[in-house]
CSV table of C-alpha atoms and ligand atoms in Angstrom, one decimal:
chain,number,residue,atom,x,y,z
Z,3,MET,CA,-10.7,25.0,-8.3
Z,4,LYS,CA,-9.6,24.1,-4.8
Z,5,LEU,CA,-12.2,23.1,-2.2
Z,6,MET,CA,-10.5,22.9,1.1
Z,7,GLU,CA,-13.9,22.8,2.8
Z,8,TYR,CA,-15.1,19.9,0.9
Z,9,ARG,CA,-18.7,19.2,0.0
Z,10,ILE,CA,-19.7,15.6,-0.4
Z,11,ASP,CA,-21.7,16.3,-3.5
Z,12,ALA,CA,-18.5,17.7,-5.2
Z,13,VAL,CA,-16.7,14.4,-4.4
Z,14,VAL,CA,-19.7,12.4,-5.6
Z,15,GLU,CA,-19.7,14.4,-8.9
Z,16,ALA,CA,-16.0,13.8,-9.4
Z,17,PHE,CA,-16.5,10.0,-8.9
Z,18,SER,CA,-19.6,10.0,-11.1
Z,19,GLY,CA,-18.0,11.7,-14.1
Z,20,ALA,CA,-14.8,9.5,-14.1
Z,21,GLU,CA,-14.0,6.7,-16.4
Z,22,ARG,CA,-10.3,6.1,-15.9
Z,23,VAL,CA,-9.5,5.8,-12.2
Z,24,CYS,CA,-6.2,5.5,-10.3
Z,25,VAL,CA,-6.4,4.9,-6.6
Z,26,PHE,CA,-3.2,5.5,-4.6
Z,27,THR,CA,-3.1,4.2,-1.0
Z,28,GLY,CA,-0.7,4.4,1.9
Z,29,ALA,CA,-0.2,3.4,5.5
Z,30,GLY,CA,-3.2,5.4,6.8
Z,31,ALA,CA,-5.6,3.0,5.1
Z,32,SER,CA,-4.1,0.1,7.1
Z,33,LYS,CA,-3.8,2.1,10.3
Z,34,GLU,CA,-7.6,2.5,10.3
Z,35,SER,CA,-7.7,-1.3,10.5
Z,36,GLY,CA,-5.5,-1.2,13.5
Z,37,LEU,CA,-2.2,-2.0,11.9
Z,38,PRO,CA,0.6,0.3,13.3
Z,39,THR,CA,2.3,2.3,10.7
Z,40,PHE,CA,6.1,2.2,10.2
Z,41,ARG,CA,6.9,5.6,9.0
Z,42,GLU,CA,4.9,7.9,11.1
Z,43,ILE,CA,6.3,9.7,14.2
Z,44,ASP,CA,4.4,7.3,16.5
Z,45,GLY,CA,5.1,4.3,14.2
Z,46,GLU,CA,6.9,1.1,14.7
Z,47,TRP,CA,10.3,2.4,13.7
Z,48,LYS,CA,10.5,3.9,17.1
Z,49,HIS,CA,11.1,0.4,18.4
Z,50,TYR,CA,13.1,-1.0,15.4
Z,51,ASP,CA,16.2,0.5,13.9
Z,52,PRO,CA,15.3,0.9,10.2
Z,53,MET,CA,19.0,0.4,9.3
Z,54,THR,CA,18.7,-3.1,10.6
Z,55,PHE,CA,15.1,-4.0,9.7
Z,56,ALA,CA,14.7,-2.1,6.4
Z,57,THR,CA,17.9,-2.4,4.5
Z,58,LEU,CA,19.7,-5.3,2.8
Z,59,GLU,CA,22.8,-4.8,4.8
Z,60,GLY,CA,20.8,-5.0,8.1
Z,61,PHE,CA,19.1,-8.2,6.9
Z,62,LEU,CA,22.4,-9.8,5.9
Z,63,SER,CA,24.0,-9.1,9.3
Z,64,GLU,CA,20.9,-10.0,11.4
Z,65,PRO,CA,18.7,-12.3,9.3
Z,66,VAL,CA,17.0,-14.1,12.2
Z,67,GLN,CA,16.1,-10.9,14.0
Z,68,VAL,CA,14.8,-9.3,10.8
Z,69,TRP,CA,12.8,-12.4,9.7
Z,70,ASN,CA,11.2,-12.6,13.2
Z,71,MET,CA,10.2,-8.9,13.0
Z,72,TYR,CA,8.4,-9.7,9.7
Z,73,ARG,CA,6.9,-12.8,11.3
Z,74,MET,CA,5.4,-10.6,14.0
Z,75,ARG,CA,4.2,-8.2,11.3
Z,76,GLN,CA,2.5,-11.1,9.5
Z,77,ARG,CA,0.7,-12.1,12.7
Z,78,GLN,CA,-0.6,-8.5,13.1
Z,79,ILE,CA,-1.8,-8.5,9.5
Z,80,GLY,CA,-3.5,-11.8,10.0
Z,81,GLU,CA,-5.4,-10.4,12.9
Z,82,ALA,CA,-6.4,-7.2,11.2
Z,83,GLN,CA,-9.6,-6.9,9.1
Z,84,PRO,CA,-10.2,-4.7,6.0
Z,85,ASN,CA,-12.3,-1.6,6.7
Z,86,GLY,CA,-15.0,0.1,4.8
Z,87,GLY,CA,-12.4,2.1,2.7
Z,88,HIS,CA,-10.8,-1.1,1.5
Z,89,SER,CA,-14.2,-2.5,0.6
Z,90,VAL,CA,-15.3,0.5,-1.5
Z,91,ILE,CA,-12.0,0.6,-3.3
Z,92,ALA,CA,-12.5,-3.1,-4.2
Z,93,GLN,CA,-16.0,-2.2,-5.5
Z,94,MET,CA,-14.6,0.6,-7.6
Z,95,GLU,CA,-12.6,-1.7,-9.8
Z,96,ARG,CA,-15.8,-3.4,-10.9
Z,97,GLN,CA,-17.5,0.0,-11.6
Z,98,TYR,CA,-14.9,1.7,-13.8
Z,99,PRO,CA,-13.7,0.4,-17.1
Z,100,HIS,CA,-10.1,1.5,-16.5
Z,101,PHE,CA,-8.9,1.1,-13.0
Z,102,LEU,CA,-5.7,0.5,-11.1
Z,103,LEU,CA,-5.0,0.5,-7.4
Z,104,VAL,CA,-1.5,1.5,-6.6
Z,105,THR,CA,-0.7,0.7,-2.9
Z,106,GLN,CA,2.4,1.3,-0.8
Z,107,ASN,CA,1.0,-1.1,1.8
Z,108,VAL,CA,2.7,-4.5,2.1
Z,109,ASP,CA,-0.3,-6.1,4.0
Z,110,ASP,CA,-3.0,-8.0,2.1
Z,111,LEU,CA,-6.1,-6.0,3.4
Z,112,HIS,CA,-6.9,-4.7,-0.1
Z,113,GLU,CA,-6.8,-8.3,-1.5
Z,114,ARG,CA,-8.9,-9.6,1.3
Z,115,ALA,CA,-11.5,-6.9,0.6
Z,116,GLY,CA,-11.7,-8.2,-3.0
Z,117,SER,CA,-9.2,-6.0,-4.9
Z,118,ARG,CA,-7.6,-7.7,-7.8
Z,119,LYS,CA,-6.4,-4.9,-10.1
Z,120,LEU,CA,-3.6,-3.7,-7.9
Z,121,VAL,CA,0.1,-3.2,-7.8
Z,122,LYS,CA,2.1,-3.3,-4.6
Z,123,ILE,CA,5.0,-0.9,-5.1
Z,124,HIS,CA,6.7,-1.6,-1.8
Z,125,GLY,CA,6.4,-5.4,-2.0
Z,126,ASP,CA,4.4,-8.0,0.0
Z,127,CYS,CA,4.8,-8.8,3.7
Z,128,TRP,CA,3.8,-12.5,3.0
Z,129,GLY,CA,6.4,-12.8,0.2
Z,130,MET,CA,10.0,-14.1,0.3
Z,131,ARG,CA,12.6,-13.8,-2.4
Z,132,CYS,CA,15.7,-15.9,-3.1
Z,133,LEU,CA,18.9,-13.9,-2.7
Z,134,GLN,CA,20.4,-15.9,-5.6
Z,135,CYS,CA,17.8,-16.7,-8.3
Z,136,CYS,CA,15.3,-13.9,-7.2
Z,137,GLU,CA,12.3,-16.3,-7.4
Z,138,THR,CA,9.5,-15.2,-5.1
Z,139,TYR,CA,7.4,-17.4,-2.9
Z,140,ASP,CA,4.5,-17.0,-0.6
Z,141,THR,CA,5.7,-17.8,3.0
Z,142,ARG,CA,2.2,-19.2,3.7
Z,143,ASP,CA,2.9,-22.1,1.3
Z,144,PHE,CA,5.6,-23.3,3.7
Z,145,ASP,CA,5.4,-24.9,7.1
Z,146,PHE,CA,7.5,-22.2,8.9
Z,147,PRO,CA,7.8,-22.0,12.7
Z,148,ALA,CA,6.3,-19.0,14.5
Z,149,GLU,CA,9.9,-17.8,15.2
Z,150,PHE,CA,12.9,-18.6,13.1
Z,151,THR,CA,16.3,-19.7,14.3
Z,152,THR,CA,19.5,-19.8,12.2
Z,153,GLU,CA,18.7,-23.4,11.3
Z,154,THR,CA,15.2,-22.8,10.2
Z,155,LEU,CA,15.5,-19.6,8.2
Z,156,PRO,CA,13.6,-19.6,4.8
Z,157,ILE,CA,15.6,-21.2,2.1
Z,158,CYS,CA,14.9,-21.2,-1.7
Z,159,PRO,CA,13.7,-24.7,-2.6
Z,160,LYS,CA,15.6,-24.5,-5.9
Z,161,CYS,CA,19.0,-23.1,-4.8
Z,162,GLU,CA,19.0,-23.8,-1.1
Z,163,VAL,CA,20.1,-20.2,-0.7
Z,164,LEU,CA,18.7,-17.8,2.0
Z,165,CYS,CA,15.5,-15.9,1.1
Z,166,ARG,CA,14.8,-12.4,2.2
Z,167,PRO,CA,11.4,-10.7,2.8
Z,168,ASP,CA,9.9,-9.5,-0.5
Z,169,ILE,CA,9.8,-5.9,0.6
Z,170,VAL,CA,11.3,-2.8,-1.1
Z,171,TRP,CA,13.7,-1.6,1.5
Z,172,PHE,CA,15.4,1.7,1.9
Z,173,GLY,CA,17.8,2.4,-0.9
Z,174,GLU,CA,16.0,-0.1,-3.2
Z,175,PHE,CA,13.9,0.6,-6.3
Z,176,VAL,CA,10.3,-0.2,-6.9
Z,177,PRO,CA,10.2,-3.3,-9.3
Z,178,ASP,CA,9.9,-2.2,-12.9
Z,179,ASP,CA,6.6,-3.8,-13.8
Z,180,ALA,CA,4.9,-2.3,-10.8
Z,181,MET,CA,6.4,1.1,-11.5
Z,182,HIS,CA,5.4,1.1,-15.2
Z,183,ALA,CA,1.8,0.2,-14.3
Z,184,ALA,CA,1.6,2.9,-11.7
Z,185,VAL,CA,3.1,5.6,-14.0
Z,186,TRP,CA,0.8,4.6,-16.9
Z,187,SER,CA,-2.3,4.6,-14.7
Z,188,SER,CA,-1.5,7.9,-13.0
Z,189,SER,CA,-0.6,9.5,-16.3
Z,190,THR,CA,-3.8,8.5,-18.1
Z,191,CYS,CA,-6.5,8.6,-15.3
Z,192,ASP,CA,-9.2,11.3,-15.2
Z,193,LEU,CA,-9.7,10.7,-11.4
Z,194,MET,CA,-7.0,10.1,-8.9
Z,195,LEU,CA,-8.1,9.1,-5.4
Z,196,VAL,CA,-5.3,9.5,-2.8
Z,197,VAL,CA,-6.0,7.6,0.4
Z,198,GLY,CA,-4.1,7.7,3.7
Z,199,THR,CA,-0.7,8.7,2.5
Z,200,SER,CA,1.3,11.8,3.6
Z,201,GLY,CA,3.4,11.6,0.5
Z,202,GLU,CA,6.7,11.7,2.5
Z,203,VAL,CA,7.9,8.5,1.0
Z,204,SER,CA,5.8,8.4,-2.2
Z,205,GLY,CA,6.2,12.1,-3.0
Z,206,GLY,CA,9.3,11.2,-5.0
Z,207,TYR,CA,7.4,9.0,-7.4
Z,208,GLY,CA,5.4,11.9,-8.7
Z,209,PHE,CA,2.2,10.0,-9.4
Z,210,VAL,CA,-0.1,12.7,-8.1
Z,211,GLU,CA,1.8,15.5,-9.8
Z,212,ARG,CA,1.7,13.5,-13.1
Z,213,ALA,CA,-2.1,12.9,-12.8
Z,214,ALA,CA,-2.7,16.6,-12.0
Z,215,MET,CA,-0.5,17.7,-15.0
Z,216,ASN,CA,-2.6,15.5,-17.3
Z,217,GLY,CA,-5.8,17.1,-16.2
Z,218,ALA,CA,-7.1,14.5,-13.7
Z,219,THR,CA,-9.2,15.5,-10.8
Z,220,ILE,CA,-7.4,14.8,-7.6
Z,221,VAL,CA,-9.4,13.8,-4.5
Z,222,GLU,CA,-7.4,13.2,-1.3
Z,223,ILE,CA,-8.9,11.4,1.7
Z,224,ASN,CA,-6.6,11.8,4.7
Z,225,PRO,CA,-7.4,13.1,8.2
Z,226,THR,CA,-4.2,15.1,8.3
Z,227,GLU,CA,-2.7,17.3,5.7
Z,228,GLY,CA,0.3,16.0,3.9
Z,229,ILE,CA,2.7,17.2,1.2
Z,230,LEU,CA,0.3,15.8,-1.6
Z,231,THR,CA,-2.6,17.9,-0.3
Z,232,GLN,CA,-1.4,20.9,-2.2
Z,233,HIS,CA,-2.2,19.0,-5.5
Z,234,ALA,CA,-5.7,18.0,-4.4
Z,235,HIS,CA,-8.7,19.6,-6.0
Z,236,ILE,CA,-10.7,18.2,-3.1
Z,237,TRP,CA,-9.3,17.3,0.2
Z,238,VAL,CA,-11.5,15.2,2.5
Z,239,PRO,CA,-10.0,15.4,6.0
Z,240,GLU,CA,-11.7,12.3,7.3
Z,241,PRO,CA,-10.8,8.6,7.7
Z,242,ALA,CA,-11.4,6.7,4.5
Z,243,GLY,CA,-13.1,3.8,6.3
Z,244,VAL,CA,-15.8,6.3,7.4
Z,245,VAL,CA,-16.2,8.6,4.5
Z,246,LEU,CA,-15.7,6.3,1.4
Z,247,PRO,CA,-18.7,4.2,2.2
Z,248,LYS,CA,-20.8,7.4,2.5
Z,249,ILE,CA,-19.5,8.7,-0.8
Z,250,TRP,CA,-20.2,5.4,-2.4
Z,251,GLN,CA,-23.7,5.3,-1.0
Z,252,CYS,CA,-24.4,8.8,-2.4
Z,253,LEU,CA,-23.0,7.8,-5.7
Z,254,THR,CA,-25.3,4.7,-5.9
Z,255,MET,CA,-28.3,6.9,-5.2
Z,256,TYR,CA,-27.1,9.6,-7.7
Z,257,LYS,CA,-26.9,7.1,-10.6
C,572,LIG,ZN1,16.7,-19.5,-5.6
């Protein structure tokens, strides 16, 4: 059954009958909170060369520039607020006995909305990782300047070796534990909710295809059609921050 012209009651029914839920979010969820996206046509990469700012080689040749770009990103994240979509997703984890949020977003808007059962498959913009011992740290636990210089770059407290942003860059793999959790949840869920991702980057992971193959109902919330839309049983072409609170309200009344 494919409902390209969605009815809200069909979405509410899908939510209502579910027990095992996997939510998969992408840049669109953050964009609704005013955070510019990196990978879209009008995104930030227009101003930054991804070969410098999103590869290990680029980082090693220009660590100050790269760190200062992430510092700027941290400031943008700090100023952004979670939206209604983030808030409903946080409430969902308390509603369903089996739940996992798999996000490609490196900001902390999901956590600030209250999400705890989540994996961040592309890393965390607040994190830093030692190039030698691979220990990760929260940059907020250090008294770093607003802008780094060669002398003040983040250094591992144990090894005194340079730390990199804890982000999965181009050509790098999603960390094993995050990948396993995402594969397990998408393989065993009975409802997969896809929010704000075109699937261009994530399509290769096959989460949505896996869920569909195992009989899950796929609901996609995304104002524009993406490559994952073909797998959706129900496509809701609206911003999640607007429509998810409506769905959630209907669901509460329905129960
Ligand atoms: Zn170290």
